[in-house]
Amino acid sequence: MPDLRKDPIVGRWVIVAKSRAKRPHDFQTTPSLHTGKFCPFCEGQEAQTPGEIIAYRRAGSLPNREGWRVRVVPNKFPALEIEGDLNKRGDGIYDMMRGVGAHEVIIESPAHVLSTADLSEHQLGEVFWAYRDRLVDLKKDHRLVYGMIFKNVGAAAGASLEHTHSQLIVTPIVPITVREEMTGSLEFHRYRGRCVFCDMIQQELASEKRVVLDLPGLIAFCPFASRFPFETWILPKNHSSHYENIQKNGVEELARGMRQVIAKIEAALDRPAYNYIIHTGPFDSQELGHYHWHIEIIPRLTKTAGFEWGTGFYINPVPPEDAAAFLREVEVESPKPQVLPIK
Ligand SMILES: [Zn+2]
Ligand SMILES: [Zn+2]
Ligand SMILES: [Zn+2]
């Protein structure tokens, strides 16, 4: 079972997972993407993954068989394990606990589709609804406090399979990045009585210079202090701290917005590797006035190097105003689904 260990200086938790341990020569310096003929995520290969947790499927079809549209399965190589108690303990000045949590894979299409932009709006809406369903369910487990949904696309972004999929890791602690956002937004709220994210949305809509996409209930923009070139955030315009409170119409609009933004990034940057992550409120809090869920999309165009590791400072070679203008102007035709046959 993996351990969770806390850095006693800054309070950052690390997952030390022995099950993933490799001998030193096993570490690859250049990541590779499995692109062979066989794909365990394609319809018909259900037996190649652990048994499904949920799936949206055709009426009358059987679990772990064909007939699904979105399928959620445990990760075959989980970073955390769902069984057992936390066994919080100290070792001298160090704090640790058992690596209890969940690590799931959301398979976004039964067909061998490679990009979010190649899914139909309806299909992508079901993917976003599956995120919500899993958070609602895992929230009931009182050992767990945070659900992080993320997507890795391309080897440089950490993906090992090309079939479009995302992941969910649920942890028994609130990750430090989220805690920093929550602390900062709480301070802003105490001082000004408003949500900093809502204020950002207002200002971005008024100035327009960093806006990538403006839909009735949703905005995408390149943040003022973007760390990375073409970093793009997507937020609901109405204040909401917890993603899992999203409604059906919110999911539909999110699918429309995400599909367009990803299509723009892929067209502008020639299908770069990228990550997206959903930042949402922790399980153990109700609706919060100071926090606002959002999606951060990070194209992997630069490498994090010594200065960034040493300082937390980023050097971004593309001003977000230029990135946003570029993305705004990129035309994306309503994309035809690109499905590759797998034999
Ligand atoms: Zn596939
Ligand atoms: Zn807000
Ligand atoms: Zn965030």
mmCIF file of C-alpha atoms and ligand atoms in Angstrom:
data_model
loop_
_atom_site.group_PDB
_atom_site.id
_atom_site.type_symbol
_atom_site.label_atom_id
_atom_site.label_comp_id
_atom_site.label_asym_id
_atom_site.label_seq_id
_atom_site.Cartn_x
_atom_site.Cartn_y
_atom_site.Cartn_z
ATOM 1 C CA MET A 1 0.000 0.000 0.000
ATOM 2 C CA PRO A 2 1.313 3.476 -0.826
ATOM 3 C CA ASP A 3 2.154 5.994 1.932
ATOM 4 C CA LEU A 4 1.222 9.649 2.145
ATOM 5 C CA ARG A 5 4.073 11.654 3.660
ATOM 6 C CA LYS A 6 3.951 15.298 4.656
ATOM 7 C CA ASP A 7 6.828 17.670 4.076
ATOM 8 C CA PRO A 8 7.240 19.259 7.527
ATOM 9 C CA ILE A 9 8.457 22.576 6.072
ATOM 10 C CA VAL A 10 5.715 23.631 3.639
ATOM 11 C CA GLY A 11 3.050 21.024 4.410
ATOM 12 C CA ARG A 12 3.003 19.462 0.950
ATOM 13 C CA TRP A 13 1.953 15.811 0.813
ATOM 14 C CA VAL A 14 3.746 13.261 -1.347
ATOM 15 C CA ILE A 15 2.464 9.843 -2.426
ATOM 16 C CA VAL A 16 5.216 7.285 -2.023
ATOM 17 C CA ALA A 17 3.910 4.326 -3.992
ATOM 18 C CA LYS A 18 6.009 1.243 -3.715
ATOM 19 C CA SER A 19 3.827 -0.647 -6.174
ATOM 20 C CA ARG A 20 5.050 1.702 -8.859
ATOM 21 C CA ALA A 21 8.697 1.371 -7.812
ATOM 22 C CA LYS A 22 11.087 0.630 -10.588
ATOM 23 C CA ARG A 23 14.729 -0.144 -10.735
ATOM 24 C CA PRO A 24 16.782 2.909 -11.687
ATOM 25 C CA HIS A 25 17.401 1.760 -15.249
ATOM 26 C CA ASP A 26 13.646 1.340 -15.815
ATOM 27 C CA PHE A 27 13.051 5.088 -15.713
ATOM 28 C CA GLN A 28 12.621 6.426 -19.214
ATOM 29 C CA THR A 29 14.110 9.795 -19.911
ATOM 30 C CA THR A 30 11.840 10.323 -22.891
ATOM 31 C CA PRO A 31 8.233 9.334 -22.268
ATOM 32 C CA SER A 32 6.528 7.197 -24.873
ATOM 33 C CA LEU A 33 2.940 6.807 -25.931
ATOM 34 C CA HIS A 34 1.537 3.372 -26.556
ATOM 35 C CA THR A 35 0.154 3.619 -30.091
ATOM 36 C CA GLY A 36 0.173 0.009 -31.206
ATOM 37 C CA LYS A 37 -2.710 -1.839 -32.789
ATOM 38 C CA PHE A 38 -4.142 -3.063 -29.505
ATOM 39 C CA CYS A 39 -6.078 -0.594 -27.327
ATOM 40 C CA PRO A 40 -7.567 -1.720 -23.986
ATOM 41 C CA PHE A 41 -10.000 1.240 -23.972
ATOM 42 C CA CYS A 42 -11.794 0.370 -27.235
ATOM 43 C CA GLU A 43 -15.242 -1.196 -27.221
ATOM 44 C CA GLY A 44 -14.897 -4.979 -27.242
ATOM 45 C CA GLN A 45 -11.794 -4.932 -24.998
ATOM 46 C CA GLU A 46 -13.692 -4.533 -21.704
ATOM 47 C CA ALA A 47 -11.962 -7.572 -20.196
ATOM 48 C CA GLN A 48 -8.602 -5.786 -20.496
ATOM 49 C CA THR A 49 -9.454 -3.233 -17.794
ATOM 50 C CA PRO A 50 -10.525 -3.745 -14.167
ATOM 51 C CA GLY A 51 -14.329 -4.128 -13.834
ATOM 52 C CA GLU A 52 -16.349 -0.954 -14.446
ATOM 53 C CA ILE A 53 -17.482 1.291 -11.588
ATOM 54 C CA ILE A 54 -20.146 2.990 -13.683
ATOM 55 C CA ALA A 55 -20.966 3.089 -17.375
ATOM 56 C CA TYR A 56 -23.614 4.840 -19.413
ATOM 57 C CA ARG A 57 -24.820 2.055 -21.639
ATOM 58 C CA ARG A 58 -27.494 0.924 -24.038
ATOM 59 C CA ALA A 59 -30.559 -0.435 -22.219
ATOM 60 C CA GLY A 60 -30.238 -4.174 -21.832
ATOM 61 C CA SER A 61 -26.443 -4.303 -22.349
ATOM 62 C CA LEU A 62 -24.398 -6.070 -19.673
ATOM 63 C CA PRO A 63 -21.689 -4.584 -17.441
ATOM 64 C CA ASN A 64 -18.153 -5.044 -18.780
ATOM 65 C CA ARG A 65 -19.501 -5.865 -22.216
ATOM 66 C CA GLU A 66 -20.091 -3.829 -25.365
ATOM 67 C CA GLY A 67 -22.850 -1.242 -25.582
ATOM 68 C CA TRP A 68 -21.429 1.627 -23.466
ATOM 69 C CA ARG A 69 -20.929 5.285 -24.266
ATOM 70 C CA VAL A 70 -18.802 6.404 -21.282
ATOM 71 C CA ARG A 71 -17.114 3.915 -18.977
ATOM 72 C CA VAL A 72 -15.370 4.496 -15.630
ATOM 73 C CA VAL A 73 -12.935 1.855 -14.373
ATOM 74 C CA PRO A 74 -10.311 1.695 -11.606
ATOM 75 C CA ASN A 75 -6.823 2.568 -12.807
ATOM 76 C CA LYS A 76 -4.877 -0.636 -13.404
ATOM 77 C CA PHE A 77 -1.844 0.934 -11.710
ATOM 78 C CA PRO A 78 -3.441 3.048 -8.971
ATOM 79 C CA ALA A 79 -1.523 5.788 -7.176
ATOM 80 C CA LEU A 80 -3.807 5.269 -4.136
ATOM 81 C CA GLU A 81 -5.881 2.323 -2.950
ATOM 82 C CA ILE A 82 -9.481 2.374 -1.819
ATOM 83 C CA GLU A 83 -9.380 -0.239 0.972
ATOM 84 C CA GLY A 84 -8.358 0.321 4.586
ATOM 85 C CA ASP A 85 -8.211 3.062 7.188
ATOM 86 C CA LEU A 86 -5.913 6.062 7.102
ATOM 87 C CA ASN A 87 -3.814 5.096 10.139
ATOM 88 C CA LYS A 88 -2.604 8.668 10.635
ATOM 89 C CA ARG A 89 0.631 8.581 12.586
ATOM 90 C CA GLY A 90 3.844 10.379 13.351
ATOM 91 C CA ASP A 91 7.451 9.309 13.041
ATOM 92 C CA GLY A 92 9.429 11.831 15.100
ATOM 93 C CA ILE A 93 8.761 15.177 13.441
ATOM 94 C CA TYR A 94 7.204 13.572 10.368
ATOM 95 C CA ASP A 95 3.501 12.988 9.674
ATOM 96 C CA MET A 96 2.234 10.220 7.488
ATOM 97 C CA MET A 97 -0.821 8.142 6.690
ATOM 98 C CA ARG A 98 -1.711 5.223 4.502
ATOM 99 C CA GLY A 99 -2.294 5.938 0.850
ATOM 100 C CA VAL A 100 -6.046 5.521 0.925
ATOM 101 C CA GLY A 101 -7.969 7.040 -1.967
ATOM 102 C CA ALA A 102 -9.394 6.352 -5.379
ATOM 103 C CA HIS A 103 -7.774 6.376 -8.793
ATOM 104 C CA GLU A 104 -10.201 5.972 -11.674
ATOM 105 C CA VAL A 105 -10.088 6.273 -15.441
ATOM 106 C CA ILE A 106 -12.928 7.842 -17.397
ATOM 107 C CA ILE A 107 -12.960 6.320 -20.899
ATOM 108 C CA GLU A 108 -14.604 9.027 -22.946
ATOM 109 C CA SER A 109 -15.657 7.092 -26.034
ATOM 110 C CA PRO A 110 -16.135 3.467 -27.114
ATOM 111 C CA ALA A 111 -14.499 4.379 -30.458
ATOM 112 C CA HIS A 112 -10.760 4.989 -30.812
ATOM 113 C CA VAL A 113 -11.059 8.778 -30.761
ATOM 114 C CA LEU A 114 -7.918 10.746 -29.962
ATOM 115 C CA SER A 115 -9.175 14.228 -29.150
ATOM 116 C CA THR A 116 -11.803 15.884 -26.982
ATOM 117 C CA ALA A 117 -12.550 18.067 -30.001
ATOM 118 C CA ASP A 118 -13.496 14.984 -32.024
ATOM 119 C CA LEU A 119 -16.246 13.961 -29.596
ATOM 120 C CA SER A 120 -19.771 15.205 -30.274
ATOM 121 C CA GLU A 121 -21.095 17.836 -27.881
ATOM 122 C CA HIS A 122 -23.539 15.297 -26.539
ATOM 123 C CA GLN A 123 -20.832 12.681 -25.954
ATOM 124 C CA LEU A 124 -18.566 15.192 -24.234
ATOM 125 C CA GLY A 125 -21.518 16.296 -22.099
ATOM 126 C CA GLU A 126 -21.855 12.721 -20.898
ATOM 127 C CA VAL A 127 -18.156 12.706 -19.982
ATOM 128 C CA PHE A 128 -18.619 15.846 -17.873
ATOM 129 C CA TRP A 129 -21.705 14.288 -16.311
ATOM 130 C CA ALA A 130 -19.669 11.187 -15.418
ATOM 131 C CA TYR A 131 -17.156 13.441 -13.588
ATOM 132 C CA ARG A 132 -20.057 14.818 -11.589
ATOM 133 C CA ASP A 133 -21.496 11.367 -10.845
ATOM 134 C CA ARG A 134 -18.165 10.069 -9.547
ATOM 135 C CA LEU A 135 -17.570 13.113 -7.309
ATOM 136 C CA VAL A 136 -21.088 12.839 -5.856
ATOM 137 C CA ASP A 137 -20.503 9.169 -5.080
ATOM 138 C CA LEU A 138 -16.961 9.424 -3.663
ATOM 139 C CA LYS A 139 -17.922 12.382 -1.505
ATOM 140 C CA LYS A 140 -19.935 9.993 0.659
ATOM 141 C CA ASP A 141 -16.716 8.312 1.809
ATOM 142 C CA HIS A 142 -15.733 10.258 4.911
ATOM 143 C CA ARG A 143 -12.094 9.217 4.704
ATOM 144 C CA LEU A 144 -11.735 11.226 1.501
ATOM 145 C CA VAL A 145 -11.746 15.007 1.134
ATOM 146 C CA TYR A 146 -10.663 15.972 -2.337
ATOM 147 C CA GLY A 147 -11.413 14.836 -5.898
ATOM 148 C CA MET A 148 -9.017 15.919 -8.638
ATOM 149 C CA ILE A 149 -10.141 15.358 -12.216
ATOM 150 C CA PHE A 150 -7.452 15.712 -14.830
ATOM 151 C CA LYS A 151 -6.615 14.793 -18.370
ATOM 152 C CA ASN A 152 -3.214 14.085 -19.881
ATOM 153 C CA VAL A 153 -2.951 14.247 -23.664
ATOM 154 C CA GLY A 154 0.282 13.309 -25.442
ATOM 155 C CA ALA A 155 3.442 11.740 -24.092
ATOM 156 C CA ALA A 156 4.895 15.094 -23.027
ATOM 157 C CA ALA A 157 1.834 15.596 -20.794
ATOM 158 C CA GLY A 158 2.167 12.197 -19.134
ATOM 159 C CA ALA A 159 -0.282 10.128 -21.199
ATOM 160 C CA SER A 160 0.567 6.499 -21.858
ATOM 161 C CA LEU A 161 -2.494 5.651 -23.984
ATOM 162 C CA GLU A 162 -3.810 7.745 -26.879
ATOM 163 C CA HIS A 163 -7.506 6.725 -26.689
ATOM 164 C CA THR A 164 -9.270 9.784 -25.259
ATOM 165 C CA HIS A 165 -9.629 9.407 -21.479
ATOM 166 C CA SER A 166 -9.365 11.380 -18.270
ATOM 167 C CA GLN A 167 -8.636 10.431 -14.676
ATOM 168 C CA LEU A 168 -9.843 11.081 -11.170
ATOM 169 C CA ILE A 169 -7.652 10.826 -8.089
ATOM 170 C CA VAL A 170 -9.402 11.250 -4.765
ATOM 171 C CA THR A 171 -7.209 11.997 -1.762
ATOM 172 C CA PRO A 172 -7.697 12.078 2.008
ATOM 173 C CA ILE A 173 -6.123 15.579 2.181
ATOM 174 C CA VAL A 174 -6.698 18.851 0.287
ATOM 175 C CA PRO A 175 -3.784 19.270 -2.167
ATOM 176 C CA ILE A 176 -1.481 22.225 -1.502
ATOM 177 C CA THR A 177 -2.266 23.953 -4.822
ATOM 178 C CA VAL A 178 -5.979 23.980 -4.026
ATOM 179 C CA ARG A 179 -5.283 25.081 -0.457
ATOM 180 C CA GLU A 180 -3.261 28.019 -1.765
ATOM 181 C CA GLU A 181 -6.118 29.052 -4.067
ATOM 182 C CA MET A 182 -8.615 28.695 -1.244
ATOM 183 C CA THR A 183 -6.512 30.693 1.217
ATOM 184 C CA GLY A 184 -5.891 33.457 -1.325
ATOM 185 C CA SER A 185 -9.520 33.698 -2.384
ATOM 186 C CA LEU A 186 -10.672 33.688 1.242
ATOM 187 C CA GLU A 187 -8.375 36.629 2.014
ATOM 188 C CA PHE A 188 -9.744 38.532 -0.985
ATOM 189 C CA HIS A 189 -13.286 37.752 0.139
ATOM 190 C CA ARG A 190 -12.615 38.953 3.698
ATOM 191 C CA TYR A 191 -11.128 42.200 2.427
ATOM 192 C CA ARG A 192 -13.544 43.021 -0.408
ATOM 193 C CA GLY A 193 -16.565 40.855 0.339
ATOM 194 C CA ARG A 194 -16.561 39.361 -3.142
ATOM 195 C CA CYS A 195 -15.316 36.283 -4.969
ATOM 196 C CA VAL A 196 -12.001 36.980 -6.698
ATOM 197 C CA PHE A 197 -12.929 34.652 -9.576
ATOM 198 C CA CYS A 198 -16.239 36.490 -10.139
ATOM 199 C CA ASP A 199 -14.299 39.777 -10.162
ATOM 200 C CA MET A 200 -11.826 38.362 -12.688
ATOM 201 C CA ILE A 201 -14.706 37.265 -14.946
ATOM 202 C CA GLN A 202 -16.232 40.765 -14.772
ATOM 203 C CA GLN A 203 -12.972 42.480 -15.639
ATOM 204 C CA GLU A 204 -12.077 40.057 -18.427
ATOM 205 C CA LEU A 205 -15.529 40.472 -20.000
ATOM 206 C CA ALA A 206 -15.233 44.255 -19.770
ATOM 207 C CA SER A 207 -11.728 44.501 -21.264
ATOM 208 C CA GLU A 208 -12.136 41.588 -23.720
ATOM 209 C CA LYS A 209 -8.405 41.481 -24.443
ATOM 210 C CA ARG A 210 -7.752 38.080 -22.852
ATOM 211 C CA VAL A 211 -11.099 36.475 -23.693
ATOM 212 C CA VAL A 212 -10.947 33.370 -25.891
ATOM 213 C CA LEU A 213 -14.628 32.411 -25.827
ATOM 214 C CA ASP A 214 -17.724 34.057 -24.387
ATOM 215 C CA LEU A 215 -20.849 31.901 -24.069
ATOM 216 C CA PRO A 216 -24.015 32.891 -22.165
ATOM 217 C CA GLY A 217 -23.071 30.987 -19.000
ATOM 218 C CA LEU A 218 -19.374 30.323 -19.529
ATOM 219 C CA ILE A 219 -16.154 32.199 -20.224
ATOM 220 C CA ALA A 220 -12.725 31.058 -21.427
ATOM 221 C CA PHE A 221 -9.772 33.420 -21.073
ATOM 222 C CA CYS A 222 -6.000 33.425 -20.810
ATOM 223 C CA PRO A 223 -5.341 34.529 -17.218
ATOM 224 C CA PHE A 224 -3.580 37.860 -16.567
ATOM 225 C CA ALA A 225 -0.684 36.101 -14.819
ATOM 226 C CA SER A 226 -0.541 33.043 -17.106
ATOM 227 C CA ARG A 227 2.339 30.784 -16.092
ATOM 228 C CA PHE A 228 2.515 29.011 -19.431
ATOM 229 C CA PRO A 229 2.081 30.064 -23.070
ATOM 230 C CA PHE A 230 -1.567 29.649 -24.131
ATOM 231 C CA GLU A 231 -2.678 28.693 -20.611
ATOM 232 C CA THR A 232 -6.480 28.973 -20.758
ATOM 233 C CA TRP A 233 -9.073 28.878 -17.979
ATOM 234 C CA ILE A 234 -12.755 28.072 -18.319
ATOM 235 C CA LEU A 235 -15.223 29.220 -15.642
ATOM 236 C CA PRO A 236 -18.984 29.254 -15.203
ATOM 237 C CA LYS A 237 -20.163 32.885 -15.082
ATOM 238 C CA ASN A 238 -22.538 32.149 -12.209
ATOM 239 C CA HIS A 239 -20.771 31.689 -8.915
ATOM 240 C CA SER A 240 -20.410 28.060 -7.847
ATOM 241 C CA SER A 241 -17.686 26.539 -5.690
ATOM 242 C CA HIS A 242 -18.291 22.841 -6.294
ATOM 243 C CA TYR A 243 -18.204 21.275 -9.747
ATOM 244 C CA GLU A 244 -20.491 18.412 -8.725
ATOM 245 C CA ASN A 245 -23.387 20.864 -8.254
ATOM 246 C CA ILE A 246 -23.440 21.422 -12.028
ATOM 247 C CA GLN A 247 -26.816 20.902 -13.743
ATOM 248 C CA LYS A 248 -27.592 19.244 -17.080
ATOM 249 C CA ASN A 249 -27.727 22.549 -18.971
ATOM 250 C CA GLY A 250 -24.407 23.586 -17.395
ATOM 251 C CA VAL A 251 -22.806 20.378 -18.593
ATOM 252 C CA GLU A 252 -24.131 20.942 -22.124
ATOM 253 C CA GLU A 253 -22.656 24.420 -22.275
ATOM 254 C CA LEU A 254 -19.394 23.228 -20.762
ATOM 255 C CA ALA A 255 -19.147 20.559 -23.461
ATOM 256 C CA ARG A 256 -19.773 23.176 -26.158
ATOM 257 C CA GLY A 257 -17.165 25.519 -24.684
ATOM 258 C CA MET A 258 -14.471 22.941 -23.989
ATOM 259 C CA ARG A 259 -14.804 21.406 -27.415
ATOM 260 C CA GLN A 260 -14.304 24.776 -29.075
ATOM 261 C CA VAL A 261 -11.404 25.815 -26.867
ATOM 262 C CA ILE A 262 -9.573 22.497 -27.286
ATOM 263 C CA ALA A 263 -10.213 22.625 -31.054
ATOM 264 C CA LYS A 264 -8.738 26.148 -31.150
ATOM 265 C CA ILE A 265 -5.663 25.123 -29.137
ATOM 266 C CA GLU A 266 -5.157 22.079 -31.348
ATOM 267 C CA ALA A 267 -5.559 24.091 -34.549
ATOM 268 C CA ALA A 268 -3.349 26.963 -33.367
ATOM 269 C CA LEU A 269 -0.555 24.859 -31.929
ATOM 270 C CA ASP A 270 -0.723 21.773 -34.172
ATOM 271 C CA ARG A 271 -2.161 19.321 -31.641
ATOM 272 C CA PRO A 272 0.212 19.933 -28.742
ATOM 273 C CA ALA A 273 0.448 17.730 -25.663
ATOM 274 C CA TYR A 274 -1.625 19.319 -22.919
ATOM 275 C CA ASN A 275 -3.178 18.786 -19.506
ATOM 276 C CA TYR A 276 -6.426 20.036 -18.147
ATOM 277 C CA ILE A 277 -7.435 19.927 -14.518
ATOM 278 C CA ILE A 278 -10.627 20.810 -12.677
ATOM 279 C CA HIS A 279 -10.182 22.846 -9.496
ATOM 280 C CA THR A 280 -13.231 22.515 -7.279
ATOM 281 C CA GLY A 281 -14.158 22.874 -3.599
ATOM 282 C CA PRO A 282 -13.226 20.098 -1.125
ATOM 283 C CA PHE A 283 -15.758 17.402 -0.184
ATOM 284 C CA ASP A 284 -15.991 18.518 3.437
ATOM 285 C CA SER A 285 -17.361 21.987 2.645
ATOM 286 C CA GLN A 286 -20.762 23.174 1.417
ATOM 287 C CA GLU A 287 -21.153 25.953 -1.153
ATOM 288 C CA LEU A 288 -18.407 28.537 -0.495
ATOM 289 C CA GLY A 289 -18.770 32.250 -1.211
ATOM 290 C CA HIS A 290 -15.057 32.741 -1.888
ATOM 291 C CA TYR A 291 -14.184 29.770 -4.099
ATOM 292 C CA HIS A 292 -15.253 29.225 -7.724
ATOM 293 C CA TRP A 293 -14.657 26.014 -9.660
ATOM 294 C CA HIS A 294 -12.721 26.272 -12.898
ATOM 295 C CA ILE A 295 -10.849 24.278 -15.505
ATOM 296 C CA GLU A 296 -7.218 25.081 -16.272
ATOM 297 C CA ILE A 297 -5.867 23.979 -19.651
ATOM 298 C CA ILE A 298 -2.081 23.899 -19.927
ATOM 299 C CA PRO A 299 -0.534 23.201 -23.357
ATOM 300 C CA ARG A 300 2.884 21.628 -22.790
ATOM 301 C CA LEU A 301 4.971 23.914 -24.941
ATOM 302 C CA THR A 302 7.752 24.732 -22.482
ATOM 303 C CA LYS A 303 9.644 22.650 -19.942
ATOM 304 C CA THR A 304 9.639 23.458 -16.254
ATOM 305 C CA ALA A 305 13.318 24.060 -15.483
ATOM 306 C CA GLY A 306 15.608 24.932 -12.581
ATOM 307 C CA PHE A 307 14.426 28.474 -12.018
ATOM 308 C CA GLU A 308 10.750 27.436 -11.890
ATOM 309 C CA TRP A 309 11.481 24.515 -9.537
ATOM 310 C CA GLY A 310 13.606 26.726 -7.331
ATOM 311 C CA THR A 311 11.271 29.675 -7.094
ATOM 312 C CA GLY A 312 7.712 28.890 -8.115
ATOM 313 C CA PHE A 313 8.248 31.771 -10.581
ATOM 314 C CA TYR A 314 7.439 31.035 -14.203
ATOM 315 C CA ILE A 315 8.875 32.637 -17.295
ATOM 316 C CA ASN A 316 6.130 32.847 -19.911
ATOM 317 C CA PRO A 317 7.382 33.797 -23.397
ATOM 318 C CA VAL A 318 3.875 34.542 -24.777
ATOM 319 C CA PRO A 319 1.846 37.405 -23.258
ATOM 320 C CA PRO A 320 -1.659 36.115 -22.481
ATOM 321 C CA GLU A 321 -3.145 39.022 -24.495
ATOM 322 C CA ASP A 322 -1.350 37.725 -27.616
ATOM 323 C CA ALA A 323 -2.282 34.106 -26.883
ATOM 324 C CA ALA A 324 -5.949 35.032 -26.425
ATOM 325 C CA ALA A 325 -6.049 37.151 -29.605
ATOM 326 C CA PHE A 326 -4.532 34.258 -31.516
ATOM 327 C CA LEU A 327 -6.959 31.680 -30.109
ATOM 328 C CA ARG A 328 -9.928 34.006 -30.656
ATOM 329 C CA GLU A 329 -9.109 34.346 -34.323
ATOM 330 C CA VAL A 330 -8.416 30.688 -35.062
ATOM 331 C CA GLU A 331 -11.321 29.364 -37.062
ATOM 332 C CA VAL A 332 -12.502 25.930 -36.101
ATOM 333 C CA GLU A 333 -14.941 24.285 -38.444
ATOM 334 C CA SER A 334 -17.468 22.146 -36.694
ATOM 335 C CA PRO A 335 -15.142 19.164 -36.488
ATOM 336 C CA LYS A 336 -15.996 15.831 -38.033
ATOM 337 C CA PRO A 337 -15.358 13.029 -35.572
ATOM 338 C CA GLN A 338 -12.012 11.497 -36.352
ATOM 339 C CA VAL A 339 -12.230 7.820 -35.607
ATOM 340 C CA LEU A 340 -9.310 5.560 -36.326
ATOM 341 C CA PRO A 341 -10.097 1.935 -37.054
ATOM 342 C CA ILE A 342 -8.497 -0.489 -34.661
ATOM 343 C CA LYS A 343 -8.182 -4.059 -35.809
HETATM 344 ZN ZN ZN B 1 -8.943 2.685 -28.359
HETATM 345 ZN ZN ZN B 2 -17.276 33.385 -7.909
HETATM 346 ZN ZN ZN B 3 -7.036 26.657 -10.158
#
